[in-house]
PDB file of C-alpha atoms in Angstrom:
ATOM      1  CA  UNK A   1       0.000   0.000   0.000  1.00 33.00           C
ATOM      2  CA  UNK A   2       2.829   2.827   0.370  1.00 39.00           C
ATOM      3  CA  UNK A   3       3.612   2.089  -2.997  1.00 46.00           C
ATOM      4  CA  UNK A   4       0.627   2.473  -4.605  1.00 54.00           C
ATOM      5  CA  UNK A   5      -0.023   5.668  -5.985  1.00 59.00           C
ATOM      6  CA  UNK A   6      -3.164   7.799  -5.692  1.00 69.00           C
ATOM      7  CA  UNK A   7      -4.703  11.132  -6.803  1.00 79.00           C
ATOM      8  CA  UNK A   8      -5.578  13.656  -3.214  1.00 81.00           C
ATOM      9  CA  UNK A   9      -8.211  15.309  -3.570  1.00 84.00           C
ATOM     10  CA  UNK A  10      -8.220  19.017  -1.495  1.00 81.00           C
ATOM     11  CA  UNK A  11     -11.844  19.556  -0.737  1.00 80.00           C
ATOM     12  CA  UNK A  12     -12.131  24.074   0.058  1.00 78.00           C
ATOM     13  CA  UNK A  13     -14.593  24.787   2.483  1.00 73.00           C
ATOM     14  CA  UNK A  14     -16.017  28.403   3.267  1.00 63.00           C
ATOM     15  CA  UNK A  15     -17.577  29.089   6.778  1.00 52.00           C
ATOM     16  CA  UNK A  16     -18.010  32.806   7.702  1.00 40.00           C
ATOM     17  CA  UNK A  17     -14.914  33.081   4.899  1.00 38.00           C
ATOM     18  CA  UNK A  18     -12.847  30.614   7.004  1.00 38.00           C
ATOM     19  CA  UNK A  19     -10.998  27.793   6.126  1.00 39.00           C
ATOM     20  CA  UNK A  20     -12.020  24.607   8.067  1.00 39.00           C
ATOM     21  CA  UNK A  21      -9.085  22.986   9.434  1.00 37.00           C
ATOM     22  CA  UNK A  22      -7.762  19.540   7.469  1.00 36.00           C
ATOM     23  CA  UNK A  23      -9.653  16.607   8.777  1.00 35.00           C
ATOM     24  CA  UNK A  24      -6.683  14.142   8.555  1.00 36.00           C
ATOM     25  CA  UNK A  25      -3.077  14.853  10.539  1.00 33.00           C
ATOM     26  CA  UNK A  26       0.240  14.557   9.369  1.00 36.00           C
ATOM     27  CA  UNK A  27       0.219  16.456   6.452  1.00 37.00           C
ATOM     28  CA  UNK A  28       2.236  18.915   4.305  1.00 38.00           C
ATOM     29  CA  UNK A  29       2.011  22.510   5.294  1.00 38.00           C
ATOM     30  CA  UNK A  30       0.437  22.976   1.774  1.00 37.00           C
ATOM     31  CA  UNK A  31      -2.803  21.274   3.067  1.00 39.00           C
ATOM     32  CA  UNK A  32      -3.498  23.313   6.256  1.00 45.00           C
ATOM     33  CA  UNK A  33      -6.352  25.446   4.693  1.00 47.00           C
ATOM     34  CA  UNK A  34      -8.141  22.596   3.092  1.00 60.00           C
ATOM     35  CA  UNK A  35      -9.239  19.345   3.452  1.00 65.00           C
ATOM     36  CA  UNK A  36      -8.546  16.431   1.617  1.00 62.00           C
ATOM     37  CA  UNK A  37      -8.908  12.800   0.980  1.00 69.00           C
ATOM     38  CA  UNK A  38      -7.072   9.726  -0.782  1.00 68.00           C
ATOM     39  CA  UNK A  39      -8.682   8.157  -4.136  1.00 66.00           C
ATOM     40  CA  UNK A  40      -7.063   5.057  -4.961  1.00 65.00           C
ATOM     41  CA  UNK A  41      -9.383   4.306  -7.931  1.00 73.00           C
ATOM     42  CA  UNK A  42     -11.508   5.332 -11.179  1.00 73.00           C
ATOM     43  CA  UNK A  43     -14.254   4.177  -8.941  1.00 76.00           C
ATOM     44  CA  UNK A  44     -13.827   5.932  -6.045  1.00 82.00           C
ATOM     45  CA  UNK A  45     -12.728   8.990  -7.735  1.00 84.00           C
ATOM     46  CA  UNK A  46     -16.459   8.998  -9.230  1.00 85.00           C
ATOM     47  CA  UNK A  47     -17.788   8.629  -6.038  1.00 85.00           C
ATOM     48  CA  UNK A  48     -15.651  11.002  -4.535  1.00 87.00           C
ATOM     49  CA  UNK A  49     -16.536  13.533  -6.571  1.00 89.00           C
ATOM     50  CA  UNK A  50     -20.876  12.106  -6.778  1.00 87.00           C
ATOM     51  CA  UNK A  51     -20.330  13.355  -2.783  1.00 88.00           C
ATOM     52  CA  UNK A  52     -18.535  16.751  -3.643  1.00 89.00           C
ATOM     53  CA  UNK A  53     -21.983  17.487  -5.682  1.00 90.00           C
ATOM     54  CA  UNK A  54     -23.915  16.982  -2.812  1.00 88.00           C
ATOM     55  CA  UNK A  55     -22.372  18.584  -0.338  1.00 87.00           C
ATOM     56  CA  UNK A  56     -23.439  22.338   0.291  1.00 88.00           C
ATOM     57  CA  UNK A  57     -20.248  23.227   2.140  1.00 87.00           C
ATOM     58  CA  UNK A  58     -17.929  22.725  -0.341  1.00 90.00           C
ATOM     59  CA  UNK A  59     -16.875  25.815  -2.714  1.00 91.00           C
ATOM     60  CA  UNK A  60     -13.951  24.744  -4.939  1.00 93.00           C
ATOM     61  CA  UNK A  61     -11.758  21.063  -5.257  1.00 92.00           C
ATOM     62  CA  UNK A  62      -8.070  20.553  -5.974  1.00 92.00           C
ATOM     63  CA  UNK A  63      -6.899  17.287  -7.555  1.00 92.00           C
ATOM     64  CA  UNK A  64      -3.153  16.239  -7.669  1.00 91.00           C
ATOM     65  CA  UNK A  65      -1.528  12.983  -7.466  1.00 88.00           C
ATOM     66  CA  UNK A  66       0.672  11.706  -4.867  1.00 83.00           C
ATOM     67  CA  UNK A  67       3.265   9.555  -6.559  1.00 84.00           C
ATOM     68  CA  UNK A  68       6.246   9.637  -9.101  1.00 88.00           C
ATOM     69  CA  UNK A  69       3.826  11.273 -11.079  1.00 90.00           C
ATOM     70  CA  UNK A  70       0.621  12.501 -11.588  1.00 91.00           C
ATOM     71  CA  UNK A  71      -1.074   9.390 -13.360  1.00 85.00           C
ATOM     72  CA  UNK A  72      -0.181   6.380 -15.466  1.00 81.00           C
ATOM     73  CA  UNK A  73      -3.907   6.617 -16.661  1.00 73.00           C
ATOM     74  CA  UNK A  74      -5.738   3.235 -16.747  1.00 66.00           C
ATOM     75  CA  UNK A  75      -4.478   0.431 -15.051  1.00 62.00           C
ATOM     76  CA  UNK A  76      -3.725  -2.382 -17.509  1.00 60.00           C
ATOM     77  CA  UNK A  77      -3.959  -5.215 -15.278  1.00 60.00           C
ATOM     78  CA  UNK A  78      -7.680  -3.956 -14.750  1.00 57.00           C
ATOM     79  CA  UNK A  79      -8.737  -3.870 -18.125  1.00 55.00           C
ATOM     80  CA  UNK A  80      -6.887  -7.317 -18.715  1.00 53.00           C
ATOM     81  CA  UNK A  81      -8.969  -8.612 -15.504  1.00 56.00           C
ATOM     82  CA  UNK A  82     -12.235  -7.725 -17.199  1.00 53.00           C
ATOM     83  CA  UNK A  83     -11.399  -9.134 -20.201  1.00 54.00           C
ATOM     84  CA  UNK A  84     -10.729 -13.015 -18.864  1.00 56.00           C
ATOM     85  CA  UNK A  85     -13.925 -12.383 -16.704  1.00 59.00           C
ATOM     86  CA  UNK A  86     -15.700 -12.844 -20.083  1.00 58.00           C
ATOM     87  CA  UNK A  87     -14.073 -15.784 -21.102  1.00 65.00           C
ATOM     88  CA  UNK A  88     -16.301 -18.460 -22.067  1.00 67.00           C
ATOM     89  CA  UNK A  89     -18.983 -16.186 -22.752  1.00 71.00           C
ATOM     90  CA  UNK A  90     -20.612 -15.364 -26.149  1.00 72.00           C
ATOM     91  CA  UNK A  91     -19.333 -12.155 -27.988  1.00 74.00           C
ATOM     92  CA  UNK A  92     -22.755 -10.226 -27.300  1.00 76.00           C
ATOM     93  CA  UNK A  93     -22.905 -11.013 -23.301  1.00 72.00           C
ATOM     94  CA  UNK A  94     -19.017  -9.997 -23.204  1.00 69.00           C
ATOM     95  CA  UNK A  95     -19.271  -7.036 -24.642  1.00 72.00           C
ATOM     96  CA  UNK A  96     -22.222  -6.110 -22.586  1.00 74.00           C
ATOM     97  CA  UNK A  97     -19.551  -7.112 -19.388  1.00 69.00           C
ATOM     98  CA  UNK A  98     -17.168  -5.197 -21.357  1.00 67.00           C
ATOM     99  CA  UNK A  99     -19.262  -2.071 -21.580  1.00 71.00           C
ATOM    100  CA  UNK A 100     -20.464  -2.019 -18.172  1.00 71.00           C
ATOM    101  CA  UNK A 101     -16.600  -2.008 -17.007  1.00 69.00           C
ATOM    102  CA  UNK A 102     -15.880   1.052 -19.072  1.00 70.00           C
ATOM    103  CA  UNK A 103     -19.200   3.009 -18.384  1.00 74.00           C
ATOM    104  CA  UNK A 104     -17.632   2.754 -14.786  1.00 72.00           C
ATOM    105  CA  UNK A 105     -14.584   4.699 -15.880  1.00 75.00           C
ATOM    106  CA  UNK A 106     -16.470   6.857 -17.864  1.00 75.00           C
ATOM    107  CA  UNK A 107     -18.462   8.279 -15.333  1.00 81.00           C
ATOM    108  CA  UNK A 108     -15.081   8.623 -13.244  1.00 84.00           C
ATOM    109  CA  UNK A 109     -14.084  11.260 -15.522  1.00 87.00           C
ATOM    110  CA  UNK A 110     -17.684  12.922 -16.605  1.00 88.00           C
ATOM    111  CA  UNK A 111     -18.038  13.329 -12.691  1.00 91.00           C
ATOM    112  CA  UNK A 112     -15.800  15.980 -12.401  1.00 93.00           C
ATOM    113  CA  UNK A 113     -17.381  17.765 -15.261  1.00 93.00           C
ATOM    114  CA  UNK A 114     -20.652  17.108 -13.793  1.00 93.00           C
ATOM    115  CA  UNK A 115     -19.620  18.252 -10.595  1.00 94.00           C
ATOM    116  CA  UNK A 116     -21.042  21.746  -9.795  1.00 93.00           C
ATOM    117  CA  UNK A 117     -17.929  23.009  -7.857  1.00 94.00           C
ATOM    118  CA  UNK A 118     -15.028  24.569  -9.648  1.00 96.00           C
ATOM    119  CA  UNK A 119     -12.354  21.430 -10.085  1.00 96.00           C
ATOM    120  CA  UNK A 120      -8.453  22.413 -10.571  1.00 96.00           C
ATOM    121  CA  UNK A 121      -6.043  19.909 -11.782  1.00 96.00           C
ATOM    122  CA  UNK A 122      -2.329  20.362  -9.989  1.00 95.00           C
ATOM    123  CA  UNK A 123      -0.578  18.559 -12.501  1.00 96.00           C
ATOM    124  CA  UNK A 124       3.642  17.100 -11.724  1.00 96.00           C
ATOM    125  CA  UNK A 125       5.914  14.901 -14.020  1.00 95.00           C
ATOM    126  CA  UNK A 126       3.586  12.199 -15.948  1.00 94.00           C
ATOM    127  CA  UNK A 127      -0.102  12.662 -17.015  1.00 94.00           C
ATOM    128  CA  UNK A 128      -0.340  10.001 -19.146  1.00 90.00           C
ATOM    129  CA  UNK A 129      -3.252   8.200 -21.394  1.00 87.00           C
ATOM    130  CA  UNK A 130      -7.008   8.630 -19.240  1.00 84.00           C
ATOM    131  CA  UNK A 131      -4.652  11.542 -17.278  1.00 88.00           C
ATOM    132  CA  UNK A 132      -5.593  13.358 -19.981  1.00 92.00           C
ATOM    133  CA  UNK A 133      -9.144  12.719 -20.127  1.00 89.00           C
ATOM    134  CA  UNK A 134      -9.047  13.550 -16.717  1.00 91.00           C
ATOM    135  CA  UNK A 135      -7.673  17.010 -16.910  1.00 94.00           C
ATOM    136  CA  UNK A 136      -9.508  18.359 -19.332  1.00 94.00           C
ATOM    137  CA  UNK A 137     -12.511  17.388 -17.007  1.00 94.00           C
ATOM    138  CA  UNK A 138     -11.329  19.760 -14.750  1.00 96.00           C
ATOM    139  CA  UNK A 139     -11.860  23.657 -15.283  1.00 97.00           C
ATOM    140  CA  UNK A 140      -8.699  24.930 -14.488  1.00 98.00           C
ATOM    141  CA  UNK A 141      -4.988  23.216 -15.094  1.00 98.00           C
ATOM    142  CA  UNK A 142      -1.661  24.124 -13.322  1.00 98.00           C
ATOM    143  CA  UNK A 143       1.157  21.986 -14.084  1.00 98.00           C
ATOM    144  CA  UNK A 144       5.036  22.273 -12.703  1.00 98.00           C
ATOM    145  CA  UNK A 145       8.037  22.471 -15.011  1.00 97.00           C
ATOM    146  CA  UNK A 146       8.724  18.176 -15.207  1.00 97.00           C
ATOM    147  CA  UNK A 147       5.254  17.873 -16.114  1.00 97.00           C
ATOM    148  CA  UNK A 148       4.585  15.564 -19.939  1.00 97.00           C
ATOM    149  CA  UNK A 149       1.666  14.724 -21.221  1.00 96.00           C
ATOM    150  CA  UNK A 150       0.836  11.936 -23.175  1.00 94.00           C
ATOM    151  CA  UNK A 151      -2.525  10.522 -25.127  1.00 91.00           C
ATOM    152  CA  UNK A 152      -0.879   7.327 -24.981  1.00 86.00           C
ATOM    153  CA  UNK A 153      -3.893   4.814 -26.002  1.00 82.00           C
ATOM    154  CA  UNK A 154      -2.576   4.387 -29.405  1.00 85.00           C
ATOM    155  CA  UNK A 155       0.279   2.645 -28.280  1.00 80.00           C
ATOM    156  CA  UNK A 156      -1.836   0.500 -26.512  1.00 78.00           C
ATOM    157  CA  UNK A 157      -4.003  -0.800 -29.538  1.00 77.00           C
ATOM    158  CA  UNK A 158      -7.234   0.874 -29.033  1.00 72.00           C
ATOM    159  CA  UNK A 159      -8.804   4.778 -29.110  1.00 73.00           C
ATOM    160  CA  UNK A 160      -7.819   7.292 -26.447  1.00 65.00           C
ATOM    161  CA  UNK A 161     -12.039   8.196 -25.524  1.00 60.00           C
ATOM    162  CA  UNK A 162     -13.207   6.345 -22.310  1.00 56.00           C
ATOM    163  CA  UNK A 163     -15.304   9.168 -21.864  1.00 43.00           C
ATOM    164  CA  UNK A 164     -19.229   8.764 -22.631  1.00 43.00           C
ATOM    165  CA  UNK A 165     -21.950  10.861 -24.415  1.00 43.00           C
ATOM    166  CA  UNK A 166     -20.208  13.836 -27.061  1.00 38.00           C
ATOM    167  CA  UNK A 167     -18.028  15.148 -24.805  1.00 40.00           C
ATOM    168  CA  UNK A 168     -16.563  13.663 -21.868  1.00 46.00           C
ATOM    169  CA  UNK A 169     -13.153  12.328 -23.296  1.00 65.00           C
ATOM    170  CA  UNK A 170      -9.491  13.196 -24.615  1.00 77.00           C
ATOM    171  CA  UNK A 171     -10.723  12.795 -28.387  1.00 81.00           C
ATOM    172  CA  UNK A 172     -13.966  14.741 -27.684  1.00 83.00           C
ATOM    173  CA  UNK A 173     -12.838  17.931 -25.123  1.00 89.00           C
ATOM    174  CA  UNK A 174      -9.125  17.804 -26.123  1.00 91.00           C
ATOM    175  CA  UNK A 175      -9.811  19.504 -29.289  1.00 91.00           C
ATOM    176  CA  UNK A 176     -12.022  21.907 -28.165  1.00 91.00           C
ATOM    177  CA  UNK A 177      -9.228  22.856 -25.244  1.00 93.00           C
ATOM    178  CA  UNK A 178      -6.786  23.154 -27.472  1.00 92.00           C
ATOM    179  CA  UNK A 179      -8.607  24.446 -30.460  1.00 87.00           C
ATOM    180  CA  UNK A 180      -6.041  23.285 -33.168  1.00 92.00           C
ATOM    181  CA  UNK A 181      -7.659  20.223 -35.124  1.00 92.00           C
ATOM    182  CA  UNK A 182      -4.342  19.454 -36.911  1.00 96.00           C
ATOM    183  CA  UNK A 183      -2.078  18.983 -33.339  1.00 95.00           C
ATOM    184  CA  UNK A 184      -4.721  17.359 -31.589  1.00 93.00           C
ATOM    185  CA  UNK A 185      -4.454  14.349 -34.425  1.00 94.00           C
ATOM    186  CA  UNK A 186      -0.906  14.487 -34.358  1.00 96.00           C
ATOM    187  CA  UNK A 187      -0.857  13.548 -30.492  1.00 94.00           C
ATOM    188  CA  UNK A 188      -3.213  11.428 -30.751  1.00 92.00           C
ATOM    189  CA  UNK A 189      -1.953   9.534 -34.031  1.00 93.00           C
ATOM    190  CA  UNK A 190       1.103   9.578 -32.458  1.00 95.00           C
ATOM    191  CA  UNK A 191       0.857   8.838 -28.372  1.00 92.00           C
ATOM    192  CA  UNK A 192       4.482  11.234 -28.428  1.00 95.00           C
ATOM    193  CA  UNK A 193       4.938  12.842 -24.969  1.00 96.00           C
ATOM    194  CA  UNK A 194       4.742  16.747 -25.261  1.00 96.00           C
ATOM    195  CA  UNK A 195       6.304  18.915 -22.316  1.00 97.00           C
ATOM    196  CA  UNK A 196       4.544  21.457 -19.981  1.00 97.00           C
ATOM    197  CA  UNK A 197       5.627  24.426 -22.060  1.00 97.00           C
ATOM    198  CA  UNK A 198       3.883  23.011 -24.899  1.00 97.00           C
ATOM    199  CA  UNK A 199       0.858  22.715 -22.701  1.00 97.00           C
ATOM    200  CA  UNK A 200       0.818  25.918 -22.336  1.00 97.00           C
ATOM    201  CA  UNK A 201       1.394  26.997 -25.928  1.00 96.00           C
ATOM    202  CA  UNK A 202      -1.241  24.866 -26.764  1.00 96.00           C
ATOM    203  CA  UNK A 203      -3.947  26.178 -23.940  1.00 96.00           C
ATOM    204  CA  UNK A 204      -3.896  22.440 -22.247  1.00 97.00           C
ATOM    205  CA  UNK A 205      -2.587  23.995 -19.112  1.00 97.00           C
ATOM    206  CA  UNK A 206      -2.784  27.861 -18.208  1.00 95.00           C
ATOM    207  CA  UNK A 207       0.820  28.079 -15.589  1.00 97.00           C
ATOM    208  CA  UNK A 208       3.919  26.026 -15.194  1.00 98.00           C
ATOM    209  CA  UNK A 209       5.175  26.431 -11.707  1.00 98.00           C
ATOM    210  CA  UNK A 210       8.695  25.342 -11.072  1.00 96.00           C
ATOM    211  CA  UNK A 211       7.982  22.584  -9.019  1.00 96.00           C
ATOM    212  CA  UNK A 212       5.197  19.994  -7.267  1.00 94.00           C
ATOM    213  CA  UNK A 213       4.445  21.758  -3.944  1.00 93.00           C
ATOM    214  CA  UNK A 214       4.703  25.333  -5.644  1.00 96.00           C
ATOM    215  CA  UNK A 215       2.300  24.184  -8.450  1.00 96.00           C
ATOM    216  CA  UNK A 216      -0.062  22.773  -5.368  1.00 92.00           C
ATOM    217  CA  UNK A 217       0.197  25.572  -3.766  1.00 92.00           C
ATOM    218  CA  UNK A 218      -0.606  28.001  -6.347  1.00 95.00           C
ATOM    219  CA  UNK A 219      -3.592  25.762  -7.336  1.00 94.00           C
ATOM    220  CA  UNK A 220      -5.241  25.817  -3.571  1.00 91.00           C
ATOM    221  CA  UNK A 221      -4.425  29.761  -3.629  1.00 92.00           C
ATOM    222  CA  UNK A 222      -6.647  30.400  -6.757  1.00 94.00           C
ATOM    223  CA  UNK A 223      -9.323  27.569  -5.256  1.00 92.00           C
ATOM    224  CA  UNK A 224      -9.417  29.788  -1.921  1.00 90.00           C
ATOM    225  CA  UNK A 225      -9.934  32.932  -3.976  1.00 92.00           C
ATOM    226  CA  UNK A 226     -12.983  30.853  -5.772  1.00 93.00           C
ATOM    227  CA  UNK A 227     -14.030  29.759  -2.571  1.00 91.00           C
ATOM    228  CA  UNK A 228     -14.845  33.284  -1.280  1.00 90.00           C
ATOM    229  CA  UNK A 229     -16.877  34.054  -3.998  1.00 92.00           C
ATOM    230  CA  UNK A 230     -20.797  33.168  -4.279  1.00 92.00           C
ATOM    231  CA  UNK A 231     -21.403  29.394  -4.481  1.00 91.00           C
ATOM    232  CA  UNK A 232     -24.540  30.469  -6.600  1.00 92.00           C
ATOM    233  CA  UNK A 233     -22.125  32.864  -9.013  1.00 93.00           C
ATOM    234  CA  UNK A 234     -19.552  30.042  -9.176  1.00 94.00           C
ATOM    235  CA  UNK A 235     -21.986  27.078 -10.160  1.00 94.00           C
ATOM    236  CA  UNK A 236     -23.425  29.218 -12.312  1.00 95.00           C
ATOM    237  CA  UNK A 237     -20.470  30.393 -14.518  1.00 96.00           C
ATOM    238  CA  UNK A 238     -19.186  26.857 -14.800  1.00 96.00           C
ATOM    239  CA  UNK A 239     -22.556  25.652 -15.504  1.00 95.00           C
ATOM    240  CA  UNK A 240     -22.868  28.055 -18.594  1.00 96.00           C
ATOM    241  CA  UNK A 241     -19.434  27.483 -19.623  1.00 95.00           C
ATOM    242  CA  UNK A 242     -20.000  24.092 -20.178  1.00 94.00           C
ATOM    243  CA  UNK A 243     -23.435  24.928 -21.690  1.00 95.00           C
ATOM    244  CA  UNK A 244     -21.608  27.474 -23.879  1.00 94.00           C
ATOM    245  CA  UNK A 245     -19.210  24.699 -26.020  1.00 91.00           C
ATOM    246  CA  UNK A 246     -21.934  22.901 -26.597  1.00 90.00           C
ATOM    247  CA  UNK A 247     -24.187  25.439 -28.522  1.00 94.00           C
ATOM    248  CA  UNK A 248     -24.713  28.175 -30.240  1.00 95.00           C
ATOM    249  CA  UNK A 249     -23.972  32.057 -29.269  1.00 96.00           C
ATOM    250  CA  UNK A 250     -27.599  32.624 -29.595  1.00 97.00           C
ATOM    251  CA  UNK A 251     -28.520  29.278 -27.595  1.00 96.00           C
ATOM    252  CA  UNK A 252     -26.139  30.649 -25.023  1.00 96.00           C
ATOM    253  CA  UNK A 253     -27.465  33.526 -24.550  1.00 96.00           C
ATOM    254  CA  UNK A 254     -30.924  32.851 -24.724  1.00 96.00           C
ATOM    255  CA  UNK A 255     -30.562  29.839 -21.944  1.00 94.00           C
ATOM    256  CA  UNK A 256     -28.150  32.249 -19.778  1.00 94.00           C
ATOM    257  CA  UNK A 257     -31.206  34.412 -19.549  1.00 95.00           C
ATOM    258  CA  UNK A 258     -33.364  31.544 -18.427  1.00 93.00           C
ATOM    259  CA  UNK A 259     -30.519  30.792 -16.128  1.00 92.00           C
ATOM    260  CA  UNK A 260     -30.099  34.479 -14.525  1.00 89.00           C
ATOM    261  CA  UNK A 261     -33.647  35.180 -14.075  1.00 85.00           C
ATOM    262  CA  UNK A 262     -34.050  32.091 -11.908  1.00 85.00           C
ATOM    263  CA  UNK A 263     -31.074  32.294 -10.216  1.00 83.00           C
ATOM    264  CA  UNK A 264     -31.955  36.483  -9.278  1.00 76.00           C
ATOM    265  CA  UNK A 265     -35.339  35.429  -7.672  1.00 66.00           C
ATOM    266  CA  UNK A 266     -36.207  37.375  -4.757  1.00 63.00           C
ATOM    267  CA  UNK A 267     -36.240  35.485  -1.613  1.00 59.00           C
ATOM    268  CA  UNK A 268     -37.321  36.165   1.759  1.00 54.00           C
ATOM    269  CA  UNK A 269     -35.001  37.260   4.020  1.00 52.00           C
ATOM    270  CA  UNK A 270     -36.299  38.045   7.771  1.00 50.00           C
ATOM    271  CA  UNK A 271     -38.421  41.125   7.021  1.00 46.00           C
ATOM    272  CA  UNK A 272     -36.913  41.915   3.826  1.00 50.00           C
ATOM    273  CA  UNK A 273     -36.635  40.727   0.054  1.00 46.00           C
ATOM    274  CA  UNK A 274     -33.283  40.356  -1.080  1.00 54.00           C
ATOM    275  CA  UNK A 275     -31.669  39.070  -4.181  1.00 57.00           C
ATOM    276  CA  UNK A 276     -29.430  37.142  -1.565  1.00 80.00           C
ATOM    277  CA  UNK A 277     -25.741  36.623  -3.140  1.00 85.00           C
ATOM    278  CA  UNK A 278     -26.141  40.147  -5.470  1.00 83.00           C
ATOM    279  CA  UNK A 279     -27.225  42.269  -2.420  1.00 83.00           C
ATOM    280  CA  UNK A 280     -24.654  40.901  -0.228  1.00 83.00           C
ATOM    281  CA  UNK A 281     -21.642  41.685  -2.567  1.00 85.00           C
ATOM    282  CA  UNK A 282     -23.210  44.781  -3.282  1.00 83.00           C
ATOM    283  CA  UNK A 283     -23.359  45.573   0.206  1.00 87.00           C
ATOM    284  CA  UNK A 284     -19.718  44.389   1.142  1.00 86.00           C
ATOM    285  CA  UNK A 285     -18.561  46.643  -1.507  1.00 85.00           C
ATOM    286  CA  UNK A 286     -20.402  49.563  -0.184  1.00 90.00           C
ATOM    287  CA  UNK A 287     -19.078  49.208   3.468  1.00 90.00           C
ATOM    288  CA  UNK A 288     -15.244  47.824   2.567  1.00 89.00           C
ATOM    289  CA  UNK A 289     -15.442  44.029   4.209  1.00 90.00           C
ATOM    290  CA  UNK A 290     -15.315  40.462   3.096  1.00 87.00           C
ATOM    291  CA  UNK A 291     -18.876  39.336   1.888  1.00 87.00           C
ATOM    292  CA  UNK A 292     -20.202  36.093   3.367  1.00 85.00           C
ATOM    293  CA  UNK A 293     -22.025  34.054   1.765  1.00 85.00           C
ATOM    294  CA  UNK A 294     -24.234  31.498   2.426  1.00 82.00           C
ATOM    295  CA  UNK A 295     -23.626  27.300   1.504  1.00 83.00           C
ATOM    296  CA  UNK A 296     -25.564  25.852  -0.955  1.00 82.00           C
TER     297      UNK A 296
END
């Protein structure tokens, strides 16, 4: 077990604008304003992060990995194990075995998409094969100076896209992270390893930090600063985000109305109406403090 690597996920809390304390001991200085837990599997990563949904505390989630580096993607022996489960069986029940196994890591990566809370990848050293299905899951991507990336499925004999539906995977959000058809093929076609500064040319990642801890601990600065903010404003903008690759300018807009207008209903407030989050940053502004605002 002290081998085995996992990702850590940093789960930021806001409670009058404070940091709850880290649940767990013995850990990094890096980890004192947030806290975290281990995720030693595709499985429990989609749970994990199924939890993060529900939970109205939570404002903003770091992911990193805790090993050599930040993931080897899929691991082989798993898909290998699935595969002689089915032996004996006829092609059409084992590919429905088949198919149920990868529908599991699907929704491992959609989940973080899915998730309502702002998700930032803290990315060191390897992020190979699914690692990059996972990352561009997330909404925002640091990576330190040793970080590579890889879409390494095509050295592997099959396509890189475990994720599900039109765009939940390397092949389907890669290009439209990147935005340059032509690369995208070429890494793809090619499963060569391309370095963090090409990550950033490219738009995969948005800073290269020199190393792991300074990459982690830029990444849980910008999630505090997200964790201050509205929970309604923040679900919101990465809800129309999302919303907005999908569709047209004119759908965008159209459902962002539908959105707003909802989301800027009066609600009753002691003896007062209030449009709750917009009145209280209104008012924080107006008298110089920190706004709070309330969970979820």
């Amino acid at each position: 077990m002290a081998n085995q690597q996992y990702f850590e996920i940093a789960i930021l809390l806001a409670e009058n604008n404070r940091f709850l304390p880290p649940v767990t001991k013995e850990k990094e200085t890096f980890f004192e304003s947030a806290t975290y837990t281990r995720i030693l599997s595709w499985r429990e990563l989609h749970d994990c992060f199924k939890q993060i949904a529900i939970d109205s505390e939570v404002r903003a989630v770091v992911i990193s990995g805790n090993g050599k580096v930040f993931t080897a993607g899929i691991d082989l022996n798993q898909l290998f194990s699935t595969s002689n489960d089915n032996e004996g069986k006829d092609s059409p029940r084992s590919s429905f075995y088949i198919r149920k196994s990868m529908i599991v890591l699907q929704e491992s990566i959609s989940s973080l998409e899915l998730c309502d809370k702002p998700v930032i990848a803290a990315i060191h050293n390897g992020c190979i094969g699914a690692g990059v299905d996972l990352i561009t899951a997330c909404d925002i991507r640091y990576c330190s100076q040793d970080a590579f990336f890889s879409v390494k499925e095509i050295d592997l004999g099959l396509a890189a896209d475990i994720g599900k539906k039109d765009n939940s995977g390397t092949l389907q959000r890669f290009p439209k992270v990147v935005g340059n058809n032509s690369l995208v093929r070429e890494l793809c076609l090619t499963g060569r390893n391309f370095s963090s500064t090409e990550a950033l040319d490219i738009g995969l990642v948005n800073k290269i930090f020199q190393t792991k801890e300074e990459t982690l601990t830029e990444a849980l600065k910008t999630a505090r600063i997200i964790a201050s903010k509205s929970p309604i404003a923040s679900l919101s903008t990465k809800h129309l985000l999302n919303f907005s690759r999908d569709h047209s300018i004119t759908e965008g807009l159209t459902y962002t109305a539908a959105w707003n207008g909802a989301m800027l209903t009066k609600s009753e407030v002691g003896k007062r109406n209030k449009y709750i989050d917009l009145m209280e940053a209104f008012n924080a502004t107006m008298e110089k403090r920190k706004p709070k605002f309330s969970k979820l």
